[in-house]
mmCIF file of C-alpha atoms in Angstrom:
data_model
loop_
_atom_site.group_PDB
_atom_site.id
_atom_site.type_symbol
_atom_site.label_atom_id
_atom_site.label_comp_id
_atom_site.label_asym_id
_atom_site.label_seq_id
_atom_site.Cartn_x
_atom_site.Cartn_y
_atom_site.Cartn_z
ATOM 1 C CA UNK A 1 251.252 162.464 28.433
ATOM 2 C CA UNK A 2 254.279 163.387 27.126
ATOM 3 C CA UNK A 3 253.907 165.196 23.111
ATOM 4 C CA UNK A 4 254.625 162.824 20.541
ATOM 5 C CA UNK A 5 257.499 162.917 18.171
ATOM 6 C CA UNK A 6 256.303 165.085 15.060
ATOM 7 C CA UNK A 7 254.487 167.822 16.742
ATOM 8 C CA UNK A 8 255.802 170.873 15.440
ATOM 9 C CA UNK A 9 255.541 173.947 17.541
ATOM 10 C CA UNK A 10 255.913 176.105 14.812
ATOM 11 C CA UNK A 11 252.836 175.132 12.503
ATOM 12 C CA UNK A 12 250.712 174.210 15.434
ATOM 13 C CA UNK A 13 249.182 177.588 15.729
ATOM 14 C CA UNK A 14 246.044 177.885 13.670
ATOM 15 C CA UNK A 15 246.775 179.994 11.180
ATOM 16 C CA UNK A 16 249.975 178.451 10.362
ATOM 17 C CA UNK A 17 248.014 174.811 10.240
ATOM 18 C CA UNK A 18 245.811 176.012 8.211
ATOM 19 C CA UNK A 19 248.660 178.063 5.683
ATOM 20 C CA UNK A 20 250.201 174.550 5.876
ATOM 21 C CA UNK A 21 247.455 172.364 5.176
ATOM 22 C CA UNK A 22 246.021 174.550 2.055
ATOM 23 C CA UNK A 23 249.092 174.253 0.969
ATOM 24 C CA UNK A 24 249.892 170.630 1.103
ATOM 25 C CA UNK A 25 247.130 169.941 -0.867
ATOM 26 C CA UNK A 26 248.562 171.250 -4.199
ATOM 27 C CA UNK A 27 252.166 172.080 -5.832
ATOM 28 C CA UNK A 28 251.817 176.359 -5.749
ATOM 29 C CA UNK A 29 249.051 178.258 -4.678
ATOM 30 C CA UNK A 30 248.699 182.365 -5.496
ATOM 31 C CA UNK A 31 248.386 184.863 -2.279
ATOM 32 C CA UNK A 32 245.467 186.397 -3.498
ATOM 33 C CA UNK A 33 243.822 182.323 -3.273
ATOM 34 C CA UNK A 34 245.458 181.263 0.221
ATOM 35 C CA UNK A 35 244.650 184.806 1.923
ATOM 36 C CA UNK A 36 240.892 184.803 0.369
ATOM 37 C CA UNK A 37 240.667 181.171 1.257
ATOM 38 C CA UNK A 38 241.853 181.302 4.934
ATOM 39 C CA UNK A 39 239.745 185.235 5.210
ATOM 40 C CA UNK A 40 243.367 186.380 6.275
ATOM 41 C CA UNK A 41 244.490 189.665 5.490
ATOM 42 C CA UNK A 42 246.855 191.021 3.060
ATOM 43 C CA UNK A 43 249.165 191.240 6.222
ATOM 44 C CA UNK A 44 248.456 188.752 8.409
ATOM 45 C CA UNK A 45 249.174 186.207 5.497
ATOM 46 C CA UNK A 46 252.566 187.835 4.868
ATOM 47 C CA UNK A 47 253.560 187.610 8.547
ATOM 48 C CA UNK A 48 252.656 183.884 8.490
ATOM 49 C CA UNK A 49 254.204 183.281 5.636
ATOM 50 C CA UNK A 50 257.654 184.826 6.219
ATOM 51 C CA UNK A 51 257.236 182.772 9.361
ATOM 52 C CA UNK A 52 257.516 180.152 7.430
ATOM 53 C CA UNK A 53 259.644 180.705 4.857
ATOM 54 C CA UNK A 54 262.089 181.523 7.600
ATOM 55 C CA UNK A 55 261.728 177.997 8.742
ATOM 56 C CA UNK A 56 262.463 176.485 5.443
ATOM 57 C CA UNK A 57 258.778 175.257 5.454
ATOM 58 C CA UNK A 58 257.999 177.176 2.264
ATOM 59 C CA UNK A 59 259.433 178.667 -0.614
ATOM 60 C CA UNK A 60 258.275 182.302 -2.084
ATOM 61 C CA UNK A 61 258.161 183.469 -5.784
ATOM 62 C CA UNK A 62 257.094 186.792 -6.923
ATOM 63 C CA UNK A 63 256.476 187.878 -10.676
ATOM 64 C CA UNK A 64 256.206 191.069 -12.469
ATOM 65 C CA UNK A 65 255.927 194.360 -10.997
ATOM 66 C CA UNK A 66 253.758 197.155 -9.647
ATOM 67 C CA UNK A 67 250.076 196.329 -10.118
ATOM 68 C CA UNK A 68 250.784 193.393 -11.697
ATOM 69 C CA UNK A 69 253.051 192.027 -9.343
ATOM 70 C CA UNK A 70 252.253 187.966 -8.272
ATOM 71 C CA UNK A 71 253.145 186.291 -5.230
ATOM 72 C CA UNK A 72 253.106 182.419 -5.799
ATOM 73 C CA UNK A 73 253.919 180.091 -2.721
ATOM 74 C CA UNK A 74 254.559 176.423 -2.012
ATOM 75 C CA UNK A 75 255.625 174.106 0.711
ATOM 76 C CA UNK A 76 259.146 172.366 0.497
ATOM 77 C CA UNK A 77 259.907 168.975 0.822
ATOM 78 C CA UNK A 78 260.918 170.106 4.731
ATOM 79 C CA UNK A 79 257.686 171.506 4.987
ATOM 80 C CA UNK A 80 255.812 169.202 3.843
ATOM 81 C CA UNK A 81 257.765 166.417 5.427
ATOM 82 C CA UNK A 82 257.069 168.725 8.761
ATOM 83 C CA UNK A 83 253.242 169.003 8.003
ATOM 84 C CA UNK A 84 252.866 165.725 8.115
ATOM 85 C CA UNK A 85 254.734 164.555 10.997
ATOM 86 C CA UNK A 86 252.759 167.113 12.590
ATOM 87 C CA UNK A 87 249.563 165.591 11.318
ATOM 88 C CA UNK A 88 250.609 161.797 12.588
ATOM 89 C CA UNK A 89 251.626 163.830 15.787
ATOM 90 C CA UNK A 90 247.934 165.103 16.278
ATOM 91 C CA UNK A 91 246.440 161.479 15.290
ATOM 92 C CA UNK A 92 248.348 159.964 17.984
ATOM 93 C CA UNK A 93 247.529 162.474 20.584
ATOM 94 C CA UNK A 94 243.534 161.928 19.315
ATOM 95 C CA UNK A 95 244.128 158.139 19.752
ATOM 96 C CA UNK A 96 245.429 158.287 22.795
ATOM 97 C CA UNK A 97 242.809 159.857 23.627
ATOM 98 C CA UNK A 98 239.917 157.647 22.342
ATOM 99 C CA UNK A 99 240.088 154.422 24.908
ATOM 100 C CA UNK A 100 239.482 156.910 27.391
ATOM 101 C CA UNK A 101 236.580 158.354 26.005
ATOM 102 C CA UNK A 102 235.155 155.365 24.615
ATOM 103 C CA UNK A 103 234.577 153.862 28.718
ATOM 104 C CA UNK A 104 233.642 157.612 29.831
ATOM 105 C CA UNK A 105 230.500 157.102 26.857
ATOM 106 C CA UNK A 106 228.071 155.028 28.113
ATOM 107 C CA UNK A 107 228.657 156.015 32.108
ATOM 108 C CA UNK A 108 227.536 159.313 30.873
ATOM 109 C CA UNK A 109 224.671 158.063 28.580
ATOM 110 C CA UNK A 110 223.409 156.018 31.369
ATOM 111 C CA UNK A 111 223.871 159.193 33.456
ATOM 112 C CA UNK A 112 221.719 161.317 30.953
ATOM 113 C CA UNK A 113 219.066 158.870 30.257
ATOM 114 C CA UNK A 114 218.477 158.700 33.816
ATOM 115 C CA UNK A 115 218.345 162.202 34.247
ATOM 116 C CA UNK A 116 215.179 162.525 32.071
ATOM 117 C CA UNK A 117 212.951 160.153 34.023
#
């Protein structure tokens, strides 16, 4: 099977899905509520997020200063276009997959009902 058009190596990886999809799901986010959210650290998060800032995927802003400094993030339209190519990407792959599954069902029902008599 050959990896349908979409997929995006890039936000693939689980933490970056997961940076992505948080973030799809609303116009800008704080730091403090994406890394308490995903249970990333303070550093982990910034390493996935320059990731993807360096991609174009998302877009940083920082206010203030010193303690009161605020990191606010969002996804561009590029990566939110890319988020959800990679979503349709991972539906296909999953459908591709169901037929398959659906005839391998009841061989292996009748297989386990058997089993128990």
């Amino acid at each position: 099977m050959s990896t349908p058009a979409g997929f995006d190596e890039l936000i693939h990886p689980a933490t970056r899905l997961s940076v992505v999809a948080l973030l799809a799901a609303t116009e800008w986010a704080d730091f403090a509520f994406v890394r308490d959210s995903l249970s990333l650290s303070d550093s982990a998060l910034s390493k996935q997020l320059a990731t993807l800032e360096e991609a174009g995927y998302l877009e940083l802003h920082k206010e203030g200063g010193g303690r009161k400094r605020r990191t606010r993030v969002r996804l561009t339209d590029h990566g939110r276009a890319a988020f959800e190519g990679h979503v349709a990407a991972l539906r296909a792959i999953v459908e591709g997959a169901g037929p398959l599954a659906a005839t391998e069902t009841p061989t292996r029902q009748r297989h386990h009902s058997g089993a128990g008599r």
